mmCIF file of C-alpha atoms in Angstrom:
data_model
loop_
_atom_site.group_PDB
_atom_site.id
_atom_site.type_symbol
_atom_site.label_atom_id
_atom_site.label_comp_id
_atom_site.label_asym_id
_atom_site.label_seq_id
_atom_site.Cartn_x
_atom_site.Cartn_y
_atom_site.Cartn_z
ATOM 1 C CA MET A 188 87.072 32.801 74.175
ATOM 2 C CA GLY A 189 83.959 34.211 72.506
ATOM 3 C CA ILE A 190 86.049 36.324 70.096
ATOM 4 C CA ARG A 191 85.522 36.049 66.346
ATOM 5 C CA GLU A 192 88.315 36.748 63.856
ATOM 6 C CA PHE A 193 88.237 38.467 60.506
ATOM 7 C CA PRO A 194 89.016 36.099 57.636
ATOM 8 C CA ASN A 195 92.467 37.566 57.056
ATOM 9 C CA GLY A 196 93.559 37.832 60.649
ATOM 10 C CA SER A 197 94.147 34.259 61.991
ATOM 11 C CA ALA A 198 97.717 34.890 63.128
ATOM 12 C CA ARG A 199 96.761 38.122 64.761
ATOM 13 C CA GLY A 200 93.902 36.428 66.616
ATOM 14 C CA LYS A 201 96.178 33.778 68.083
ATOM 15 C CA ALA A 202 98.684 36.344 69.242
ATOM 16 C CA ALA A 203 95.895 38.370 70.762
ATOM 17 C CA SER A 204 94.540 35.305 72.601
ATOM 18 C CA LEU A 205 97.932 34.626 74.091
ATOM 19 C CA GLY A 206 98.371 38.262 74.952
ATOM 20 C CA MET A 207 95.052 38.420 76.840
ATOM 21 C CA ARG A 208 95.920 35.533 79.161
ATOM 22 C CA ARG A 209 97.412 37.519 82.023
ATOM 23 C CA SER A 210 97.295 36.558 85.658
ATOM 24 C CA PRO A 211 95.808 39.042 88.149
ATOM 25 C CA ASP A 212 99.164 39.670 89.823
ATOM 26 C CA VAL A 213 100.675 40.944 86.594
ATOM 27 C CA SER A 214 97.677 42.988 85.368
ATOM 28 C CA PRO A 215 98.681 46.288 83.721
ATOM 29 C CA ARG A 216 98.496 49.549 85.631
ATOM 30 C CA ARG A 217 98.318 51.843 82.604
ATOM 31 C CA LEU A 218 96.699 51.595 79.239
ATOM 32 C CA SER A 219 100.111 51.967 77.649
ATOM 33 C CA ASP A 220 101.148 48.639 79.256
ATOM 34 C CA ILE A 221 98.853 46.717 76.896
ATOM 35 C CA SER A 222 99.338 48.937 73.874
ATOM 36 C CA PRO A 223 101.087 46.116 71.861
ATOM 37 C CA GLN A 224 98.090 43.827 72.423
ATOM 38 C CA LEU A 225 95.719 46.652 71.488
ATOM 39 C CA ARG A 226 97.517 47.208 68.213
ATOM 40 C CA GLN A 227 97.170 43.429 67.473
ATOM 41 C CA LEU A 228 93.460 43.422 68.336
ATOM 42 C CA LYS A 229 92.343 46.420 66.309
ATOM 43 C CA TYR A 230 90.673 44.076 63.767
ATOM 44 C CA LEU A 231 88.685 42.160 66.397
ATOM 45 C CA VAL A 232 85.019 42.549 67.289
ATOM 46 C CA VAL A 233 82.946 41.278 70.185
ATOM 47 C CA ASP A 234 80.881 38.159 69.550
ATOM 48 C CA GLU A 235 77.150 38.215 70.291
ATOM 49 C CA ALA A 236 77.513 35.322 72.732
ATOM 50 C CA ILE A 237 79.510 37.348 75.208
ATOM 51 C CA LYS A 238 76.690 39.821 75.539
ATOM 52 C CA GLU A 239 74.513 37.062 77.060
ATOM 53 C CA ASP A 240 77.244 36.174 79.525
ATOM 54 C CA LEU A 241 77.723 39.763 80.620
ATOM 55 C CA LYS A 242 74.036 40.487 81.164
ATOM 56 C CA TRP A 243 74.173 38.759 84.577
ATOM 57 C CA SER A 244 77.348 40.566 85.761
ATOM 58 C CA ARG A 245 76.829 44.131 84.530
ATOM 59 C CA SER A 246 74.407 46.244 82.594
ATOM 60 C CA VAL A 247 73.932 45.766 78.865
ATOM 61 C CA GLU A 248 74.304 49.550 78.499
ATOM 62 C CA ASP A 249 78.089 49.231 78.421
ATOM 63 C CA LEU A 250 77.803 47.048 75.297
ATOM 64 C CA THR A 251 75.335 49.332 73.520
ATOM 65 C CA SER A 252 77.017 52.584 74.449
ATOM 66 C CA ALA A 253 78.298 53.341 70.982
ATOM 67 C CA SER A 254 75.737 56.156 70.822
ATOM 68 C CA VAL A 255 77.529 58.011 73.600
ATOM 69 C CA GLY A 256 80.935 57.782 71.938
ATOM 70 C CA LEU A 257 82.462 54.554 73.344
ATOM 71 C CA THR A 258 83.445 53.008 70.011
ATOM 72 C CA SER A 259 87.227 52.761 70.207
ATOM 73 C CA ILE A 260 88.959 49.395 70.457
ATOM 74 C CA GLU A 261 90.672 50.451 73.707
ATOM 75 C CA GLU A 262 87.367 51.067 75.450
ATOM 76 C CA ARG A 263 85.954 47.794 74.202
ATOM 77 C CA ILE A 264 88.952 45.859 75.536
ATOM 78 C CA LEU A 265 88.647 47.611 78.917
ATOM 79 C CA ARG A 266 84.966 46.737 79.061
ATOM 80 C CA ILE A 267 85.611 43.073 78.285
ATOM 81 C CA THR A 268 88.600 42.567 80.571
ATOM 82 C CA GLY A 269 87.385 44.787 83.410
ATOM 83 C CA TYR A 270 90.783 46.466 84.001
ATOM 84 C CA TYR A 271 90.811 49.135 86.762
ATOM 85 C CA GLY A 272 87.177 48.435 87.517
ATOM 86 C CA TYR A 273 86.196 50.251 84.316
ATOM 87 C CA GLN A 274 82.410 50.883 84.332
ATOM 88 C CA PRO A 275 81.288 52.950 81.373
ATOM 89 C CA TRP A 276 77.620 52.618 82.335
ATOM 90 C CA ALA A 277 78.323 54.562 85.555
ATOM 91 C CA ALA A 278 80.140 57.279 83.581
ATOM 92 C CA SER A 279 77.257 57.558 81.132
ATOM 93 C CA CYS A 280 74.767 57.851 83.996
ATOM 94 C CA LYS A 281 76.848 60.573 85.548
ATOM 95 C CA ARG A 282 77.017 62.421 82.238
ATOM 96 C CA ASP A 283 73.234 62.201 81.943
ATOM 97 C CA GLU A 284 72.759 63.525 85.482
ATOM 98 C CA ARG A 285 75.210 66.390 84.875
ATOM 99 C CA SER A 286 73.466 67.238 81.624
ATOM 100 C CA ARG A 287 70.090 67.357 83.421
ATOM 101 C CA GLU A 288 71.362 69.371 86.359
ATOM 102 C CA SER A 289 73.592 71.879 84.553
ATOM 103 C CA PRO A 290 71.943 74.512 82.367
ATOM 104 C CA ALA A 291 72.621 74.880 78.703
ATOM 105 C CA PRO A 292 76.002 76.378 77.765
ATOM 106 C CA ALA A 293 74.384 79.481 76.293
ATOM 107 C CA GLU A 294 72.290 80.066 79.423
ATOM 108 C CA ALA A 295 75.333 79.511 81.675
ATOM 109 C CA GLN A 296 77.337 82.000 79.640
ATOM 110 C CA MET A 297 74.510 84.530 79.835
ATOM 111 C CA GLN A 298 74.241 84.121 83.611
ATOM 112 C CA ALA A 299 78.018 84.375 84.073
ATOM 113 C CA GLY A 300 78.118 87.446 81.830
ATOM 114 C CA ALA A 301 75.299 89.107 83.780
ATOM 115 C CA GLU A 302 76.982 88.411 87.124
ATOM 116 C CA GLY A 303 80.348 89.627 85.822
ATOM 117 C CA SER A 304 78.867 92.819 84.402
ATOM 118 C CA GLY A 305 77.071 93.454 87.694
ATOM 119 C CA ARG A 306 80.310 93.107 89.641
ATOM 120 C CA VAL A 307 82.124 95.382 87.198
ATOM 121 C CA ASN A 308 79.382 97.998 87.454
ATOM 122 C CA ARG A 309 79.484 97.911 91.255
ATOM 123 C CA CYS A 310 83.294 98.223 91.277
ATOM 124 C CA CYS A 311 83.175 101.082 88.780
ATOM 125 C CA TRP A 312 80.523 102.835 90.867
ATOM 126 C CA LYS A 313 82.610 102.483 94.045
ATOM 127 C CA CYS A 314 85.750 103.683 92.283
ATOM 128 C CA SER A 315 83.964 106.667 90.786
ATOM 129 C CA VAL A 316 82.497 107.640 94.152
ATOM 130 C CA MET A 317 85.903 107.344 95.840
ATOM 131 C CA GLN A 318 87.590 109.377 93.112
ATOM 132 C CA LEU A 319 84.865 112.020 93.278
ATOM 133 C CA LYS A 320 85.212 112.213 97.049
ATOM 134 C CA LYS A 321 88.988 112.471 96.781
ATOM 135 C CA PHE A 322 88.608 115.218 94.175
ATOM 136 C CA PHE A 323 86.300 117.307 96.385
ATOM 137 C CA TRP A 324 88.683 116.854 99.304
ATOM 138 C CA GLY A 325 91.459 117.939 96.952
ATOM 139 C CA VAL A 326 89.591 121.122 96.072
ATOM 140 C CA ALA A 327 89.182 121.877 99.779
ATOM 141 C CA VAL A 328 92.880 121.226 100.407
ATOM 142 C CA VAL A 329 93.883 123.426 97.436
ATOM 143 C CA LEU A 330 91.776 126.292 98.784
ATOM 144 C CA GLY A 331 93.195 125.765 102.279
ATOM 145 C CA VAL A 332 96.819 125.689 101.079
ATOM 146 C CA CYS A 333 96.344 128.706 98.834
ATOM 147 C CA SER A 334 94.544 130.809 101.446
ATOM 148 C CA SER A 335 96.851 129.884 104.335
ATOM 149 C CA TRP A 336 100.075 130.480 102.370
ATOM 150 C CA SER A 337 98.965 133.756 100.770
ATOM 151 C CA GLY A 338 97.316 134.876 104.010
ATOM 152 C CA SER A 339 100.463 134.276 106.049
ATOM 153 C CA THR A 340 102.518 136.179 103.462
ATOM 154 C CA GLN A 341 100.204 139.194 103.477
ATOM 155 C CA LEU A 342 99.908 139.174 107.274
ATOM 156 C CA ALA A 343 103.693 139.085 107.625
ATOM 157 C CA LYS A 344 103.912 142.126 105.336
ATOM 158 C CA LEU A 345 101.454 143.994 107.570
ATOM 159 C CA THR A 346 103.261 142.910 110.726
ATOM 160 C CA PHE A 347 106.583 144.372 109.580
ATOM 161 C CA LYS A 348 105.009 147.820 109.384
ATOM 162 C CA LYS A 349 104.615 147.774 113.168
ATOM 163 C CA PHE A 350 107.097 145.125 114.267
ATOM 164 C CA ASP A 351 110.272 144.964 112.202
ATOM 165 C CA ALA A 352 111.717 141.706 113.552
ATOM 166 C CA PRO A 353 111.686 138.870 110.964
ATOM 167 C CA PHE A 354 113.860 136.491 112.988
ATOM 168 C CA THR A 355 111.779 136.952 116.146
ATOM 169 C CA LEU A 356 108.653 136.304 114.085
ATOM 170 C CA THR A 357 110.268 133.130 112.691
ATOM 171 C CA TRP A 358 111.178 131.952 116.195
ATOM 172 C CA PHE A 359 107.670 132.680 117.516
ATOM 173 C CA ALA A 360 105.918 130.853 114.651
ATOM 174 C CA THR A 361 108.250 127.835 114.830
ATOM 175 C CA ASN A 362 107.336 127.287 118.490
ATOM 176 C CA TRP A 363 103.792 126.514 117.363
ATOM 177 C CA ASN A 364 105.087 123.345 115.680
ATOM 178 C CA PHE A 365 104.936 121.725 119.097
ATOM 179 C CA LEU A 366 101.169 121.307 118.484
ATOM 180 C CA PHE A 367 101.748 118.880 115.619
ATOM 181 C CA PHE A 368 101.981 115.693 117.675
ATOM 182 C CA PRO A 369 99.094 116.537 120.074
ATOM 183 C CA LEU A 370 96.844 117.321 117.107
ATOM 184 C CA TYR A 371 97.875 114.077 115.433
ATOM 185 C CA TYR A 372 97.137 112.108 118.599
ATOM 186 C CA LEU A 373 93.650 113.631 118.804
ATOM 187 C CA GLY A 374 93.013 112.508 115.235
ATOM 188 C CA HIS A 375 94.337 109.062 116.120
ATOM 189 C CA VAL A 376 91.944 108.804 119.082
ATOM 190 C CA PHE A 377 88.883 109.762 117.042
ATOM 191 C CA LYS A 378 89.714 107.729 113.936
ATOM 192 C CA SER A 379 91.649 104.621 114.961
ATOM 193 C CA ALA A 380 89.820 101.527 116.192
ATOM 194 C CA GLU A 381 92.710 100.471 118.461
ATOM 195 C CA LYS A 382 93.260 103.238 120.999
ATOM 196 C CA GLN A 383 96.739 103.776 122.408
ATOM 197 C CA SER A 384 97.932 105.937 125.244
ATOM 198 C CA PRO A 385 100.048 109.003 124.374
ATOM 199 C CA LYS A 386 103.124 107.265 125.768
ATOM 200 C CA GLN A 387 102.565 104.133 123.674
ATOM 201 C CA ARG A 388 101.957 106.183 120.557
ATOM 202 C CA TYR A 389 105.041 108.262 121.242
ATOM 203 C CA ARG A 390 107.217 105.167 121.626
ATOM 204 C CA GLU A 391 105.858 103.674 118.427
ATOM 205 C CA CYS A 392 106.568 106.873 116.478
ATOM 206 C CA CYS A 393 110.057 107.105 117.998
ATOM 207 C CA ARG A 394 111.047 103.998 116.031
ATOM 208 C CA PHE A 395 111.342 106.331 113.077
ATOM 209 C CA PHE A 396 114.625 107.634 114.526
ATOM 210 C CA GLY A 397 116.128 104.154 114.951
ATOM 211 C CA ASP A 398 116.022 101.088 117.167
ATOM 212 C CA ASN A 399 116.953 103.085 120.267
ATOM 213 C CA GLY A 400 114.345 105.766 119.649
ATOM 214 C CA LEU A 401 114.933 109.473 120.159
ATOM 215 C CA THR A 402 118.228 109.565 122.007
ATOM 216 C CA LEU A 403 120.425 112.599 122.655
ATOM 217 C CA LYS A 404 122.773 111.560 119.855
ATOM 218 C CA VAL A 405 119.911 111.184 117.406
ATOM 219 C CA PHE A 406 118.535 114.555 118.484
ATOM 220 C CA PHE A 407 121.766 116.369 117.595
ATOM 221 C CA THR A 408 122.633 114.380 114.478
ATOM 222 C CA LYS A 409 119.217 114.005 112.839
ATOM 223 C CA ALA A 410 116.933 116.655 114.324
ATOM 224 C CA ALA A 411 119.225 119.634 114.915
ATOM 225 C CA PRO A 412 120.366 120.073 111.253
ATOM 226 C CA PHE A 413 116.755 120.134 110.089
ATOM 227 C CA GLY A 414 115.910 122.642 112.806
ATOM 228 C CA VAL A 415 118.600 124.954 111.440
ATOM 229 C CA LEU A 416 117.348 124.531 107.850
ATOM 230 C CA TRP A 417 113.752 125.142 108.953
ATOM 231 C CA THR A 418 114.714 128.383 110.692
ATOM 232 C CA LEU A 419 116.829 129.588 107.752
ATOM 233 C CA THR A 420 114.053 128.872 105.221
ATOM 234 C CA ASN A 421 111.438 130.867 107.113
ATOM 235 C CA TYR A 422 113.766 133.699 108.096
ATOM 236 C CA LEU A 423 115.067 134.254 104.556
ATOM 237 C CA TYR A 424 111.522 134.192 103.196
ATOM 238 C CA LEU A 425 110.258 136.713 105.743
ATOM 239 C CA HIS A 426 113.291 138.944 105.322
ATOM 240 C CA ALA A 427 112.741 138.964 101.535
ATOM 241 C CA ILE A 428 109.182 140.241 102.066
ATOM 242 C CA LYS A 429 110.703 143.396 103.508
ATOM 243 C CA LYS A 430 112.763 143.985 100.335
ATOM 244 C CA ILE A 431 110.425 143.143 97.424
ATOM 245 C CA ASN A 432 106.684 142.749 96.920
ATOM 246 C CA THR A 433 104.884 139.598 97.978
ATOM 247 C CA THR A 434 103.987 138.564 94.414
ATOM 248 C CA ASP A 435 107.634 138.319 93.382
ATOM 249 C CA VAL A 436 108.440 136.477 96.591
ATOM 250 C CA SER A 437 105.710 133.897 95.906
ATOM 251 C CA VAL A 438 106.812 133.427 92.301
ATOM 252 C CA LEU A 439 110.457 132.952 93.161
ATOM 253 C CA PHE A 440 109.757 130.586 96.049
ATOM 254 C CA CYS A 441 107.888 128.244 93.684
ATOM 255 C CA CYS A 442 111.298 127.509 92.110
ATOM 256 C CA ASN A 443 112.101 125.246 95.067
ATOM 257 C CA LYS A 444 110.489 122.370 93.105
ATOM 258 C CA ALA A 445 113.162 122.743 90.446
ATOM 259 C CA PHE A 446 115.882 122.818 93.089
ATOM 260 C CA VAL A 447 114.448 119.686 94.706
ATOM 261 C CA PHE A 448 114.677 117.840 91.398
ATOM 262 C CA LEU A 449 118.247 118.966 90.736
ATOM 263 C CA LEU A 450 119.416 117.991 94.223
ATOM 264 C CA SER A 451 117.563 114.656 94.044
ATOM 265 C CA TRP A 452 119.205 113.903 90.725
ATOM 266 C CA ILE A 453 122.656 114.714 92.112
ATOM 267 C CA VAL A 454 122.415 113.443 95.697
ATOM 268 C CA LEU A 455 119.734 110.736 95.604
ATOM 269 C CA ARG A 456 120.557 109.527 92.070
ATOM 270 C CA ASP A 457 116.932 109.811 90.996
ATOM 271 C CA ARG A 458 115.893 108.937 87.465
ATOM 272 C CA PHE A 459 116.738 111.547 84.879
ATOM 273 C CA MET A 460 113.688 113.250 83.382
ATOM 274 C CA GLY A 461 114.123 115.668 80.518
ATOM 275 C CA VAL A 462 110.856 117.488 81.204
ATOM 276 C CA ARG A 463 111.920 118.388 84.726
ATOM 277 C CA ILE A 464 115.329 119.511 83.528
ATOM 278 C CA VAL A 465 113.623 121.853 81.063
ATOM 279 C CA ALA A 466 111.361 123.124 83.862
ATOM 280 C CA ALA A 467 114.388 123.760 86.098
ATOM 281 C CA ILE A 468 116.125 125.651 83.274
ATOM 282 C CA PHE A 469 113.061 127.828 82.730
ATOM 283 C CA ALA A 470 112.811 128.490 86.477
ATOM 284 C CA ILE A 471 116.427 129.634 86.661
ATOM 285 C CA ALA A 472 115.983 131.705 83.502
ATOM 286 C CA GLY A 473 112.964 133.374 85.103
ATOM 287 C CA ILE A 474 115.010 134.332 88.142
ATOM 288 C CA VAL A 475 117.688 135.852 85.927
ATOM 289 C CA MET A 476 115.128 137.749 83.848
ATOM 290 C CA MET A 477 113.435 139.200 86.926
ATOM 291 C CA THR A 478 116.783 140.309 88.284
ATOM 292 C CA TYR A 479 117.733 141.832 84.922
ATOM 293 C CA ALA A 480 114.432 143.695 84.672
ATOM 294 C CA ASP A 481 114.978 145.403 88.034
ATOM 295 C CA GLY A 482 118.674 146.000 87.413
ATOM 296 C CA PHE A 483 121.540 144.026 88.892
ATOM 297 C CA HIS A 484 122.581 146.896 91.155
ATOM 298 C CA SER A 485 119.133 147.743 92.458
ATOM 299 C CA HIS A 486 117.744 147.186 95.942
ATOM 300 C CA SER A 487 115.535 144.297 94.772
ATOM 301 C CA VAL A 488 118.532 142.078 93.977
ATOM 302 C CA ILE A 489 118.973 141.470 97.710
ATOM 303 C CA GLY A 490 115.334 140.435 98.011
ATOM 304 C CA ILE A 491 115.616 138.085 95.027
ATOM 305 C CA ALA A 492 118.762 136.530 96.490
ATOM 306 C CA LEU A 493 117.008 136.047 99.837
ATOM 307 C CA VAL A 494 114.043 134.271 98.228
ATOM 308 C CA VAL A 495 116.306 132.056 96.118
ATOM 309 C CA GLY A 496 118.254 131.208 99.261
ATOM 310 C CA SER A 497 114.991 130.345 101.054
ATOM 311 C CA ALA A 498 113.909 128.081 98.164
ATOM 312 C CA SER A 499 117.349 126.419 98.160
ATOM 313 C CA THR A 500 117.314 125.672 101.902
ATOM 314 C CA SER A 501 113.763 124.337 101.567
ATOM 315 C CA ALA A 502 114.898 121.991 98.782
ATOM 316 C CA LEU A 503 117.937 120.937 100.803
ATOM 317 C CA TYR A 504 115.678 120.194 103.785
ATOM 318 C CA LYS A 505 113.488 117.871 101.698
ATOM 319 C CA VAL A 506 116.362 116.065 99.995
ATOM 320 C CA LEU A 507 118.321 115.521 103.223
ATOM 321 C CA PHE A 508 115.188 114.278 104.940
ATOM 322 C CA LYS A 509 114.774 111.682 102.189
ATOM 323 C CA LEU A 510 118.456 110.776 102.365
ATOM 324 C CA LEU A 511 118.893 110.491 106.143
ATOM 325 C CA LEU A 512 115.445 109.540 107.406
ATOM 326 C CA GLY A 513 113.586 108.169 104.397
ATOM 327 C CA SER A 514 109.808 108.231 104.204
ATOM 328 C CA ALA A 515 107.832 109.035 107.333
ATOM 329 C CA LYS A 516 104.301 108.077 108.307
ATOM 330 C CA PHE A 517 101.883 110.701 109.573
ATOM 331 C CA GLY A 518 102.598 110.101 113.246
ATOM 332 C CA GLU A 519 106.331 110.055 112.663
ATOM 333 C CA ALA A 520 106.197 113.301 110.669
ATOM 334 C CA ALA A 521 104.122 114.954 113.395
ATOM 335 C CA LEU A 522 106.588 113.877 116.066
ATOM 336 C CA PHE A 523 109.522 115.091 113.975
ATOM 337 C CA LEU A 524 108.005 118.559 113.542
ATOM 338 C CA SER A 525 107.264 118.744 117.264
ATOM 339 C CA VAL A 526 110.895 117.837 117.951
ATOM 340 C CA LEU A 527 111.929 120.764 115.735
ATOM 341 C CA ALA A 528 109.893 123.034 117.981
ATOM 342 C CA VAL A 529 111.714 121.653 121.025
ATOM 343 C CA PHE A 530 115.049 122.339 119.327
ATOM 344 C CA ASN A 531 113.858 125.859 118.517
ATOM 345 C CA VAL A 532 112.983 126.561 122.160
ATOM 346 C CA LEU A 533 116.188 125.102 123.576
ATOM 347 C CA PHE A 534 118.806 126.356 121.133
ATOM 348 C CA VAL A 535 117.369 129.194 119.030
ATOM 349 C CA THR A 536 115.794 131.278 121.788
ATOM 350 C CA CYS A 537 119.119 132.953 122.541
ATOM 351 C CA ILE A 538 119.347 134.483 119.050
ATOM 352 C CA PRO A 539 116.275 136.796 119.328
ATOM 353 C CA VAL A 540 117.543 137.859 122.742
ATOM 354 C CA ILE A 541 120.949 138.729 121.270
ATOM 355 C CA LEU A 542 119.319 140.604 118.378
ATOM 356 C CA TYR A 543 117.163 142.545 120.829
ATOM 357 C CA PHE A 544 120.023 143.717 123.024
ATOM 358 C CA THR A 545 122.178 144.562 120.029
ATOM 359 C CA LYS A 546 119.194 146.553 118.676
ATOM 360 C CA VAL A 547 119.213 144.711 115.360
ATOM 361 C CA GLU A 548 115.600 143.729 116.041
ATOM 362 C CA TYR A 549 114.480 146.166 118.689
ATOM 363 C CA TRP A 550 111.089 147.202 120.042
ATOM 364 C CA SER A 551 110.491 149.796 122.733
ATOM 365 C CA SER A 552 108.076 147.776 124.859
ATOM 366 C CA PHE A 553 106.059 144.606 124.697
ATOM 367 C CA ASP A 554 102.866 146.640 124.493
ATOM 368 C CA VAL A 555 103.675 147.760 120.957
ATOM 369 C CA ILE A 556 104.046 144.195 119.719
ATOM 370 C CA PRO A 557 101.052 143.273 117.499
ATOM 371 C CA TRP A 558 100.272 139.997 119.213
ATOM 372 C CA GLY A 559 97.206 139.476 117.085
ATOM 373 C CA ASN A 560 99.258 139.616 113.881
ATOM 374 C CA LEU A 561 101.918 137.332 115.347
ATOM 375 C CA CYS A 562 99.381 134.744 116.487
ATOM 376 C CA GLY A 563 97.441 134.988 113.233
ATOM 377 C CA PHE A 564 100.603 134.486 111.175
ATOM 378 C CA SER A 565 101.624 131.509 113.337
ATOM 379 C CA ILE A 566 98.176 129.888 113.020
ATOM 380 C CA LEU A 567 98.126 130.339 109.240
ATOM 381 C CA LEU A 568 101.648 128.953 108.896
ATOM 382 C CA LEU A 569 100.742 125.992 111.128
ATOM 383 C CA THR A 570 97.648 125.328 109.010
ATOM 384 C CA PHE A 571 99.738 125.481 105.847
ATOM 385 C CA ASN A 572 102.265 122.978 107.192
ATOM 386 C CA ILE A 573 99.506 120.634 108.410
ATOM 387 C CA LEU A 574 97.860 120.620 104.975
ATOM 388 C CA LEU A 575 101.229 120.268 103.280
ATOM 389 C CA ASN A 576 102.287 117.246 105.373
ATOM 390 C CA PHE A 577 98.949 115.494 105.982
ATOM 391 C CA GLY A 578 96.881 116.567 102.981
ATOM 392 C CA ILE A 579 98.359 113.728 100.953
ATOM 393 C CA ALA A 580 96.222 111.322 103.022
ATOM 394 C CA ILE A 581 92.972 112.629 101.501
ATOM 395 C CA THR A 582 93.937 113.936 98.068
ATOM 396 C CA TYR A 583 96.578 113.936 95.345
ATOM 397 C CA PRO A 584 100.031 115.533 95.912
ATOM 398 C CA THR A 585 99.717 117.446 92.639
ATOM 399 C CA LEU A 586 96.719 119.355 93.981
ATOM 400 C CA ILE A 587 98.711 120.412 97.043
ATOM 401 C CA SER A 588 101.455 121.818 94.802
ATOM 402 C CA LEU A 589 98.757 123.547 92.765
ATOM 403 C CA GLY A 590 97.605 125.348 95.920
ATOM 404 C CA ILE A 591 101.068 126.890 96.341
ATOM 405 C CA VAL A 592 101.099 128.027 92.704
ATOM 406 C CA LEU A 593 97.635 129.578 93.013
ATOM 407 C CA SER A 594 98.870 131.725 95.894
ATOM 408 C CA VAL A 595 100.783 133.813 93.327
ATOM 409 C CA PRO A 596 97.690 135.409 91.688
ATOM 410 C CA VAL A 597 96.062 135.745 95.107
ATOM 411 C CA ASN A 598 99.044 137.725 96.368
ATOM 412 C CA ALA A 599 99.006 139.786 93.155
ATOM 413 C CA VAL A 600 95.364 140.718 93.765
ATOM 414 C CA SER A 601 96.006 141.470 97.445
ATOM 415 C CA GLU A 602 99.076 143.633 96.704
#
């Protein structure tokens, strides 16, 4: 056999010889299949004579490969028996080639670290540029929201000196909402890569109302209630401007955020937040303190009640929109606001006519109507609503709310 035994291992050698005589059809498939034989042969060594026999069949490198770590008894047995076509010389050659081709571990780590740091720096640079751009857009939106909201408030105050008709002014300004969807479609044409016809875009946005689109039933059940709330919010706000100064109106209307949270907590079951509850309590306390300062029986109480009612209907509008319609995309929101204008023309037009003939809101002739003030107020209110609904696409929502808050000192300066 060419296998030499240790002096104290004769019985083990015989067992090992018998164990190594296996026919090819019963050769083991795993190293664990011959583990008993390997445990019996752990005291055996390879005789020098077998090296001469193996020189003609395979390289001598497999027998002298102890320098590369092949010193275990299992690897020696696999070399001798040739199970699985085991060729350690090929593995050693491959290891040598890989060691020559691959750089040193330290150099590889340095290269990987340099590449990783470069990618991180590029990502950080892109993120910083995007955040800076979004911040500058946010500043522009804040200025636009603040100027349009305070400007519309001051212009409405001037209009009432010549044209005392708050509901007619509300009706006239609401009709301008019809421009929402055409303006959105123009932005879609200039920005989108896939152009769609107005009819295709309209049908796609109509899916917001349901599978059947904007039907007559959907119009009366989902659009009409919001049209009523929209009209009430603007009318109560404009009517309050006639009673109290614009600064107090702006301050009190900012309480609608607190009302939105309270209604969302009750109706939508939103998560309870102690900070917002405290803010709502302070907002309500501020309303009470302002009313107490002017006296509960004074003329300003009516104005305060009108503004609080306007803030409440605004909060109810937002909460019901979330409850009944959910979240809307930009095109869907534009179409919804245009539908409100259609509802205003069809069903609200009769109210200014009734108020005119009953002389509740009366003007002697159409020549005395300050059309410039009416159009200017409508344009500013349209701009405010556009920035309020679409400004979230280019900046943070918090900055948009900040624009409404900043309108308070602007109105105080303009008073």
